[in-house]
C-alpha cells in the first residue's frame, strides 16, 4: 500500500517531467505519427531498425503503456483499499462489494505490469544485443553515440518542473489526506451499551455487534443457558436489552470487511464467529499454541492481537502479536 | 451511675460496635439469608463451615460440563490468585482479602452461583454449599 503512494508520487513527477524535462523526456519526443510507427516496425522485421537518439516508437509505446497501467494500478488500489479495508481517500465512497470486484482487476493489472516489465527488459536486451544500441549506458550517463544536440527543441526547465511537481504534490497529498478523514461508508458511529459491556465483558471481551448477522445474535441470546458450554443466564430484562442492542447494530447495518466476511456462518455452529469459514481461512497460518498462550488464552480473544477489534475494524496494520508470544 | 457501672457500660458499648475490620454488613446479610434458608431446609443446620467450603471448592464434581469439573477450573486452586475464564479473561481473586467487594452484592452472588453451579455440577447449589463457600473465601 505504501508502494502505491510512492508510485502515485512517481507518476505525478513523470507527468510533470513530460512537459518540463529534457527534450528526450518530453512528450513530444515519444508521440510518433502513425506512419513513423509503421515504418519502425517494418524496419524491425527487416532487422535493420532506424536509429533514434531518444526512444524509438516501440520504446515510446512501452512508456505510454507502463504509465497507463501504473495509473490503473494506483486507481484500483485506492478502490480496493477504500471498499474492502475502509481506509484511504475513497473509503467514504466505495462499497465493500465494489472493492472486492475491483480487487480482482487490481491483481490482474499487477500481473500485466510484471509481464510488461519482462517485455521491457527483453526490449532493452534486444536493442542492445541485436541492434547494438547503447541503451543501458545512456540511461546512466545520458550519452548516446551519434546523438546530436536537438537544436530545434528547447532545453528542459528543471526548476519549473520541480516547482510544479512540489506544488501539485502538496495539493494532491492534502486532498488525499482530507478525503481519508471522511467517515468511511457503512461504518457508523454507534453508542456503547453498558449492560452489554458489563455482562458479556464479565467472561470475555465483548464482541462488536457487526461480527454476526441479526438472526445469529437472536439465536445466541435466546440460549444463554448453554452459551458455548457455559451457563450465562441473565435476568430477562437485561437479556432483552442486550439482544436489542446487538440486533440493532448487527452485521446487516455495516459495510465493513469483518461484517461481510463473518456473515457467512458455519453450518454446524452458526453462532460461533471463530468457526466461520472466513475466520478459519484468515487464521489458517496462526500457530494454535498462540491461542493457548497466557497472553491470548482463547480464540475468542480478538483484541489480544487486533488492537482495533472493539470497534469492529480489524485493520491489517492494527495486528500485533502480544509480547512474548512471537516465534 | 457509679464509676464502676460507667466503665461497664462503656465496655459493653465498645464491644457492641467494635467489629473485626473484615466484617461487612452486606456480606453478613447474604450469609444470614442463606443460613435462614439452610435452617428451613434442615432444622438441624448448625452453621456454615469454612472447611466444608474448601473441600467443595477443590472437589472434582460430575454432572456438569466436562471442561469445568471444579470451581478451581477457572478460579485456580489458590483463591488469592487471579483466575481465568474459558474465554481467556482474567477473573479477580475470589478471596475477600484480595477482592474486598466479593459477596457484597446479593444479586451478583445469586447470578453467579446459579450459572456456575449449573455449569460445574449440572444442578443448583444448596444454601449450605453456598454459605460454606462464602465462609471459606471470606477467611482467605
XYZ file of C-alpha atoms in Angstrom:
467
model
C 0.000 0.000 0.000
C 2.836 2.381 0.814
C 4.330 1.321 -2.513
C 1.121 2.519 -4.168
C 1.518 6.005 -2.723
C 5.186 6.065 -3.835
C 4.136 5.014 -7.341
C 1.476 7.746 -7.362
C 4.175 10.284 -6.490
C 6.486 8.966 -9.208
C 3.672 9.071 -11.777
C 2.943 12.671 -10.888
C 6.617 13.542 -11.263
C 6.863 11.757 -14.589
C 3.752 13.539 -15.867
C 5.250 16.924 -14.948
C 8.605 15.887 -16.434
C 6.911 15.055 -19.721
C 6.492 18.791 -20.187
C 9.419 20.297 -18.278
C 12.141 17.659 -18.620
C 14.997 17.425 -21.086
C 13.964 17.150 -24.786
C 14.124 13.343 -24.863
C 11.977 13.112 -21.710
C 9.238 15.283 -23.109
C 6.016 14.016 -24.513
C 6.843 15.439 -27.940
C 9.805 13.047 -28.264
C 7.728 9.896 -27.872
C 4.495 10.822 -29.571
C 5.145 9.467 -33.047
C 2.862 9.888 -36.044
C 1.323 6.549 -37.137
C 3.285 6.489 -40.398
C 6.554 6.576 -38.485
C 5.389 3.796 -36.130
C 4.552 1.535 -39.097
C 7.875 2.305 -40.724
C 9.661 1.485 -37.450
C 8.033 -1.921 -37.031
C 8.645 -2.724 -40.700
C 12.318 -1.905 -40.227
C 12.402 -4.096 -37.102
C 11.095 -7.015 -39.153
C 13.852 -6.425 -41.706
C 16.232 -6.453 -38.729
C 17.574 -3.079 -39.730
C 15.878 -0.648 -37.409
C 16.424 3.036 -37.916
C 18.402 4.674 -35.161
C 16.648 7.018 -32.702
C 18.569 9.132 -30.219
C 15.562 9.253 -27.899
C 13.058 6.446 -27.518
C 12.226 4.589 -30.677
C 8.494 4.003 -31.342
C 8.442 0.597 -29.556
C 10.148 2.158 -26.537
C 7.711 5.046 -26.641
C 4.736 2.678 -26.784
C 6.126 0.889 -23.718
C 6.441 4.179 -21.838
C 2.834 5.079 -22.509
C 1.641 1.562 -21.684
C 3.559 1.386 -18.404
C 2.321 4.831 -17.456
C -1.294 3.859 -18.154
C -1.009 0.526 -16.348
C 0.595 2.149 -13.294
C -2.194 4.752 -13.206
C -4.747 1.947 -13.364
C -2.908 0.058 -10.624
C -2.960 3.095 -8.317
C -6.621 3.839 -9.008
C -7.801 0.248 -8.480
C -5.592 0.132 -5.378
C -7.391 3.118 -3.895
C -10.742 1.479 -4.693
C -9.754 -1.815 -3.032
C -8.317 -0.046 -0.020
C -11.409 2.133 0.281
C -14.065 -0.502 -0.340
C -12.600 -3.504 1.436
C -10.451 -2.027 4.202
C -12.467 1.192 4.557
C -9.205 3.106 4.556
C -7.709 5.788 2.350
C -9.200 8.552 0.191
C -12.038 6.501 -1.303
C -13.271 4.837 1.925
C -16.210 7.226 2.137
C -17.392 6.427 -1.383
C -16.661 2.763 -2.126
C -18.767 -0.224 -1.115
C -17.246 -3.481 0.049
C -18.790 -5.348 -2.899
C -17.287 -2.931 -5.428
C -13.914 -3.050 -3.677
C -13.919 -6.845 -3.858
C -14.740 -6.778 -7.597
C -12.000 -4.273 -8.265
C -9.582 -6.394 -6.212
C -9.648 -9.000 -8.989
C -8.840 -6.313 -11.563
C -6.104 -4.913 -9.329
C -4.453 -8.328 -9.195
C -4.744 -8.796 -12.980
C -3.245 -5.361 -13.616
C -0.349 -6.205 -11.310
C 0.302 -9.386 -13.277
C 0.086 -7.420 -16.520
C 2.684 -4.997 -15.163
C 5.015 -7.885 -14.342
C 4.616 -9.142 -17.904
C 5.380 -5.678 -19.235
C 8.494 -5.399 -17.085
C 9.686 -8.659 -18.613
C 8.837 -7.310 -22.096
C 10.631 -4.060 -21.337
C 13.806 -5.836 -20.235
C 13.598 -8.064 -23.311
C 13.237 -4.962 -25.498
C 16.304 -3.320 -23.936
C 18.236 -6.572 -24.323
C 17.148 -6.872 -27.968
C 18.064 -3.273 -28.706
C 21.446 -3.649 -27.031
C 22.486 -7.062 -28.296
C 20.723 -7.433 -31.650
C 20.940 -3.863 -32.832
C 23.985 -2.741 -30.808
C 22.220 0.300 -29.366
C 23.889 1.837 -26.307
C 20.752 1.781 -24.116
C 21.833 0.896 -20.553
C 24.821 3.197 -20.575
C 22.711 6.042 -21.909
C 20.218 5.579 -19.094
C 23.017 6.181 -16.613
C 25.126 8.937 -18.147
C 22.705 10.368 -20.697
C 25.140 9.968 -23.615
C 24.401 8.073 -26.779
C 26.755 7.758 -29.762
C 25.528 9.703 -32.730
C 23.482 11.986 -30.518
C 23.411 15.491 -31.761
C 22.142 18.432 -29.794
C 18.487 18.679 -30.675
C 18.830 22.225 -31.865
C 15.169 22.655 -32.648
C 13.978 21.506 -29.226
C 14.028 23.914 -26.310
C 16.152 22.779 -23.326
C 14.423 21.364 -20.248
C 13.254 23.622 -17.424
C 14.066 21.504 -14.362
C 13.445 24.265 -11.816
C 9.967 24.994 -13.121
C 9.335 21.247 -13.312
C 10.368 20.612 -9.703
C 8.385 23.623 -8.568
C 5.207 22.465 -10.286
C 5.759 18.912 -9.024
C 6.107 20.162 -5.448
C 3.020 22.345 -5.782
C 0.859 19.621 -7.329
C 2.258 17.105 -4.841
C 1.246 19.230 -1.862
C -2.220 19.888 -3.319
C -2.782 16.213 -4.150
C -1.453 14.936 -0.821
C -3.671 17.399 1.059
C -6.703 16.342 -0.969
C -5.981 12.641 -0.332
C -5.478 13.291 3.366
C -8.720 15.255 3.688
C -10.647 12.597 1.770
C -9.136 9.901 4.017
C -10.510 11.717 7.050
C -14.138 11.437 5.893
C -16.192 8.876 7.811
C -15.969 5.572 5.923
C -19.036 4.264 4.121
C -21.059 1.807 6.213
C -19.041 2.237 9.406
C -21.480 4.178 11.607
C -20.508 5.542 15.000
C -22.668 3.650 17.491
C -23.337 4.242 21.183
C -21.892 1.855 23.735
C -24.311 -0.322 25.677
C -23.347 -0.512 29.327
C -25.294 -3.700 30.045
C -23.664 -5.394 27.066
C -20.170 -4.297 28.076
C -20.685 -5.347 31.713
C -22.484 -8.650 31.240
C -20.701 -10.005 28.151
C -17.476 -8.484 29.433
C -17.536 -10.406 32.700
C -16.386 -13.585 30.915
C -14.932 -12.428 27.603
C -14.040 -9.312 25.710
C -17.399 -8.157 24.309
C -17.700 -8.778 20.580
C -18.599 -5.958 18.246
C -22.245 -6.278 17.131
C -21.172 -6.139 13.461
C -19.475 -9.534 13.746
C -22.677 -11.596 13.449
C -25.867 -11.181 11.439
C -29.123 -10.300 13.206
C -30.528 -13.842 13.142
C -27.362 -15.269 14.681
C -27.421 -12.765 17.550
C -31.088 -13.570 18.164
C -30.319 -17.266 18.258
C -27.341 -16.786 20.572
C -29.220 -14.543 23.004
C -32.164 -16.971 23.106
C -29.998 -19.743 24.556
C -27.741 -18.189 27.170
C -28.289 -21.230 29.388
C -25.896 -23.092 27.109
C -23.576 -20.354 25.922
C -20.703 -22.198 24.235
C -20.714 -24.694 27.086
C -21.305 -22.220 29.908
C -24.456 -21.197 31.686
C -24.540 -17.470 31.014
C -28.168 -16.875 32.015
C -29.263 -13.291 32.525
C -32.285 -11.639 34.043
C -34.854 -11.376 31.207
C -34.861 -7.562 31.197
C -31.072 -7.383 30.868
C -31.009 -10.099 28.249
C -33.652 -8.322 26.188
C -31.796 -5.014 26.334
C -28.548 -6.615 25.165
C -30.319 -8.599 22.441
C -31.987 -5.438 21.150
C -28.654 -3.649 21.001
C -26.844 -6.498 19.236
C -29.601 -6.943 16.668
C -29.911 -3.224 16.026
C -26.213 -2.925 15.152
C -25.762 -6.409 13.666
C -23.734 -7.135 10.534
C -26.569 -6.003 8.256
C -26.013 -2.395 9.404
C -22.358 -2.374 8.321
C -20.321 -2.382 5.126
C -17.093 -3.429 6.812
C -14.820 -6.288 5.829
C -15.466 -8.168 9.068
C -19.262 -7.749 8.886
C -19.366 -9.131 5.344
C -16.912 -11.973 5.837
C -18.247 -13.323 9.160
C -21.830 -13.164 7.867
C -21.159 -16.439 6.103
C -21.737 -18.698 9.109
C -20.509 -22.195 9.859
C -23.301 -24.633 9.016
C -22.854 -26.770 12.123
C -22.039 -23.944 14.560
C -23.930 -20.877 13.359
C -23.266 -18.565 16.313
C -19.521 -19.111 16.719
C -17.551 -16.395 14.938
C -14.317 -18.386 15.136
C -15.982 -21.293 13.311
C -16.954 -19.242 10.248
C -15.175 -20.214 7.022
C -13.693 -16.728 6.754
C -12.277 -16.764 10.292
C -10.806 -20.206 9.714
C -9.256 -19.184 6.397
C -7.796 -15.938 7.736
C -6.233 -17.627 10.793
C -5.046 -20.755 8.972
C -1.410 -19.811 9.386
C -1.653 -18.944 13.078
C 0.035 -21.370 15.451
C -2.655 -22.976 17.713
C -0.241 -22.593 20.625
C -0.542 -18.824 20.258
C -4.259 -19.016 21.100
C -3.488 -21.083 24.211
C -0.690 -18.782 25.351
C -1.245 -16.841 28.547
C -1.443 -13.510 26.748
C -4.242 -14.687 24.444
C -5.961 -17.524 26.271
C -8.567 -18.349 23.645
C -9.550 -17.923 20.011
C -12.337 -15.614 21.068
C -9.923 -13.022 22.478
C -9.715 -10.965 19.257
C -8.306 -7.890 20.962
C -5.223 -9.779 22.145
C -3.798 -9.340 18.635
C -6.221 -6.928 16.917
C -5.848 -3.566 18.638
C -8.966 -2.230 16.877
C -11.210 -5.272 17.472
C -13.536 -3.442 19.871
C -14.561 -1.082 17.056
C -15.051 -3.916 14.557
C -12.440 -2.570 12.116
C -9.729 -5.252 12.046
C -7.230 -3.215 10.030
C -4.224 -5.240 8.852
C -1.969 -2.552 10.324
C -3.550 -2.962 13.772
C -2.374 -6.576 14.184
C 0.382 -7.124 16.730
C 1.095 -10.423 18.462
C 1.305 -9.959 22.230
C 4.789 -9.646 23.667
C 6.468 -12.904 24.473
C 4.394 -14.911 22.003
C 6.380 -14.092 18.872
C 8.112 -17.161 17.498
C -24.241 5.990 87.862
C -21.217 4.791 89.846
C -17.808 4.916 88.164
C -17.758 1.099 88.095
C -21.113 0.919 86.324
C -19.997 3.645 83.902
C -16.910 1.633 82.974
C -19.023 -1.462 82.485
C -21.454 0.387 80.194
C -18.558 1.845 78.206
C -17.051 -1.624 77.768
C -20.382 -3.036 76.616
C -20.854 -0.241 74.080
C -17.322 -0.708 72.761
C -17.850 -4.430 72.334
C -21.128 -3.816 70.583
C -19.729 -1.515 67.906
C -16.123 -2.694 67.592
C -16.383 -5.372 64.925
C -13.425 -7.039 63.349
C -12.130 -4.921 60.448
C -13.042 -7.511 57.759
C -16.678 -7.736 58.740
C -19.056 -6.361 56.155
C -22.761 -5.861 56.820
C -23.802 -6.685 53.240
C -21.911 -9.970 53.295
C -23.298 -10.831 56.713
C -26.784 -10.163 55.401
C -26.210 -12.537 52.476
C -24.882 -15.198 54.849
C -27.791 -14.600 57.205
C -30.265 -15.123 54.393
C -28.512 -18.329 53.321
C -28.468 -19.534 56.947
C -32.200 -18.967 57.211
C -32.752 -20.974 54.016
C -30.487 -23.744 55.303
C -32.357 -23.836 58.615
C -35.636 -24.064 56.773
C -34.415 -26.944 54.622
C -32.841 -28.721 57.581
C -33.758 -27.702 61.149
C -30.588 -29.387 62.403
C -28.404 -26.908 60.482
C -25.669 -25.756 62.830
C -23.807 -23.078 60.887
C -21.525 -22.780 57.882
C -18.071 -24.321 57.765
C -15.038 -22.896 56.005
C -13.547 -26.380 55.982
C -16.528 -27.868 54.125
C -16.404 -24.876 51.814
C -12.776 -25.541 50.971
C -13.497 -29.208 50.231
C -16.393 -28.289 47.986
C -14.289 -25.584 46.252
C -11.470 -28.001 45.448
C -13.594 -31.095 44.725
C -13.868 -32.536 41.248
C -17.580 -32.691 40.517
C -19.547 -34.667 37.978
C -22.812 -33.815 36.341
C -21.699 -30.518 34.841
C -19.636 -29.644 31.803
C -16.590 -31.786 31.138
C -14.443 -28.693 30.560
C -15.199 -27.291 34.017
C -15.447 -30.069 36.621
C -14.401 -27.848 39.545
C -14.519 -24.290 40.868
C -10.759 -24.386 40.507
C -11.050 -24.999 36.719
C -11.365 -21.255 36.293
C -10.601 -19.779 39.724
C -7.437 -21.915 40.303
C -6.613 -23.872 43.486
C -5.392 -20.701 45.202
C -8.307 -18.375 45.988
C -5.913 -15.459 46.424
C -4.676 -15.889 42.836
C -6.236 -14.414 39.726
C -8.434 -16.836 37.797
C -9.184 -17.105 34.120
C -12.429 -17.611 32.236
C -12.501 -20.220 29.476
C -12.622 -17.332 27.016
C -9.304 -16.089 28.407
C -10.466 -13.184 30.547
C -8.803 -12.587 33.910
C -11.019 -13.119 36.964
C -10.155 -11.117 40.080
C -9.216 -13.330 43.065
C -12.197 -14.765 44.917
C -10.527 -14.365 48.331
C -12.119 -11.486 50.200
C -8.703 -10.384 51.459
C -7.675 -9.742 47.852
C -11.010 -8.533 46.434
C -12.910 -6.921 49.326
C -16.152 -6.356 47.404
C -16.690 -10.109 46.947
C -20.075 -11.382 48.223
C -21.452 -7.940 48.985
C -23.953 -7.697 46.101
C -26.790 -10.192 46.664
C -27.987 -10.127 43.030
C -24.471 -10.760 41.722
C -23.924 -13.602 44.188
C -27.228 -15.202 43.179
C -26.456 -14.813 39.444
C -23.035 -16.401 39.609
C -23.997 -19.288 41.903
C -26.900 -20.057 39.579
C -24.688 -20.034 36.488
C -21.579 -21.705 37.851
C -23.276 -24.440 39.894
C -25.192 -25.362 36.751
C -22.005 -25.352 34.647
C -19.831 -27.238 37.157
C -22.353 -29.547 38.877
C -25.273 -29.578 36.464
C -27.605 -28.561 39.319
C -28.313 -25.695 41.674
C -26.221 -25.451 44.843
C -27.855 -25.756 48.232
C -27.899 -22.889 50.712
C -25.377 -24.803 52.850
C -22.982 -25.221 49.927
C -23.196 -21.518 49.032
C -22.778 -20.425 52.648
C -19.837 -22.752 53.153
C -18.077 -21.363 50.075
C -18.640 -17.747 51.092
C -17.434 -18.538 54.606
C -14.316 -20.240 53.228
C -13.463 -17.456 50.779
C -14.181 -14.724 53.340
C -11.473 -16.206 55.552
C -8.936 -16.338 52.714
